[in-house]
GROMACS .gro file of C-alpha atoms in nm:
model
   39
    1UNK     CA    1   0.036  -0.361  -2.366
    2UNK     CA    2  -0.118  -0.641  -2.194
    3UNK     CA    3  -0.504  -0.636  -2.190
    4UNK     CA    4  -0.675  -0.583  -1.860
    5UNK     CA    5  -0.924  -0.893  -1.799
    6UNK     CA    6  -1.089  -0.839  -1.466
    7UNK     CA    7  -1.033  -0.616  -1.190
    8UNK     CA    8  -1.033  -0.763  -0.811
    9UNK     CA    9  -1.172  -0.528  -0.544
   10UNK     CA   10  -1.095  -0.690  -0.170
   11UNK     CA   11  -1.317  -0.462   0.041
   12UNK     CA   12  -1.332  -0.628   0.370
   13UNK     CA   13  -0.968  -0.762   0.365
   14UNK     CA   14  -0.963  -1.150   0.327
   15UNK     CA   15  -0.797  -1.173   0.017
   16UNK     CA   16  -0.506  -0.952   0.062
   17UNK     CA   17  -0.365  -0.793   0.386
   18UNK     CA   18  -0.344  -0.423   0.366
   19UNK     CA   19  -0.105  -0.333   0.656
   20UNK     CA   20   0.117  -0.650   0.496
   21UNK     CA   21   0.125  -0.483   0.198
   22UNK     CA   22   0.063  -0.092   0.229
   23UNK     CA   23   0.232  -0.014   0.574
   24UNK     CA   24   0.630  -0.027   0.480
   25UNK     CA   25   0.551   0.174   0.147
   26UNK     CA   26   0.329   0.451   0.380
   27UNK     CA   27   0.563   0.405   0.646
   28UNK     CA   28   0.888   0.477   0.399
   29UNK     CA   29   0.652   0.804   0.233
   30UNK     CA   30   0.594   0.904   0.560
   31UNK     CA   31   0.957   0.925   0.667
   32UNK     CA   32   1.068   1.092   0.331
   33UNK     CA   33   0.786   1.348   0.389
   34UNK     CA   34   0.910   1.414   0.751
   35UNK     CA   35   1.295   1.441   0.617
   36UNK     CA   36   1.374   1.158   0.858
   37UNK     CA   37   1.175   1.311   1.200
   38UNK     CA   38   1.014   1.035   1.303
   39UNK     CA   39   0.867   1.241   1.609
   0.00000   0.00000   0.00000
């Protein structure tokens, strides 16, 4: 296993775009939990 050399915290979203990174995953998980019923 690789040794962890550091952890990056991007609290204000200047380095990583939260929506671009996680919105698709969150939508998929919500649709899975709702069994495909969007509304």
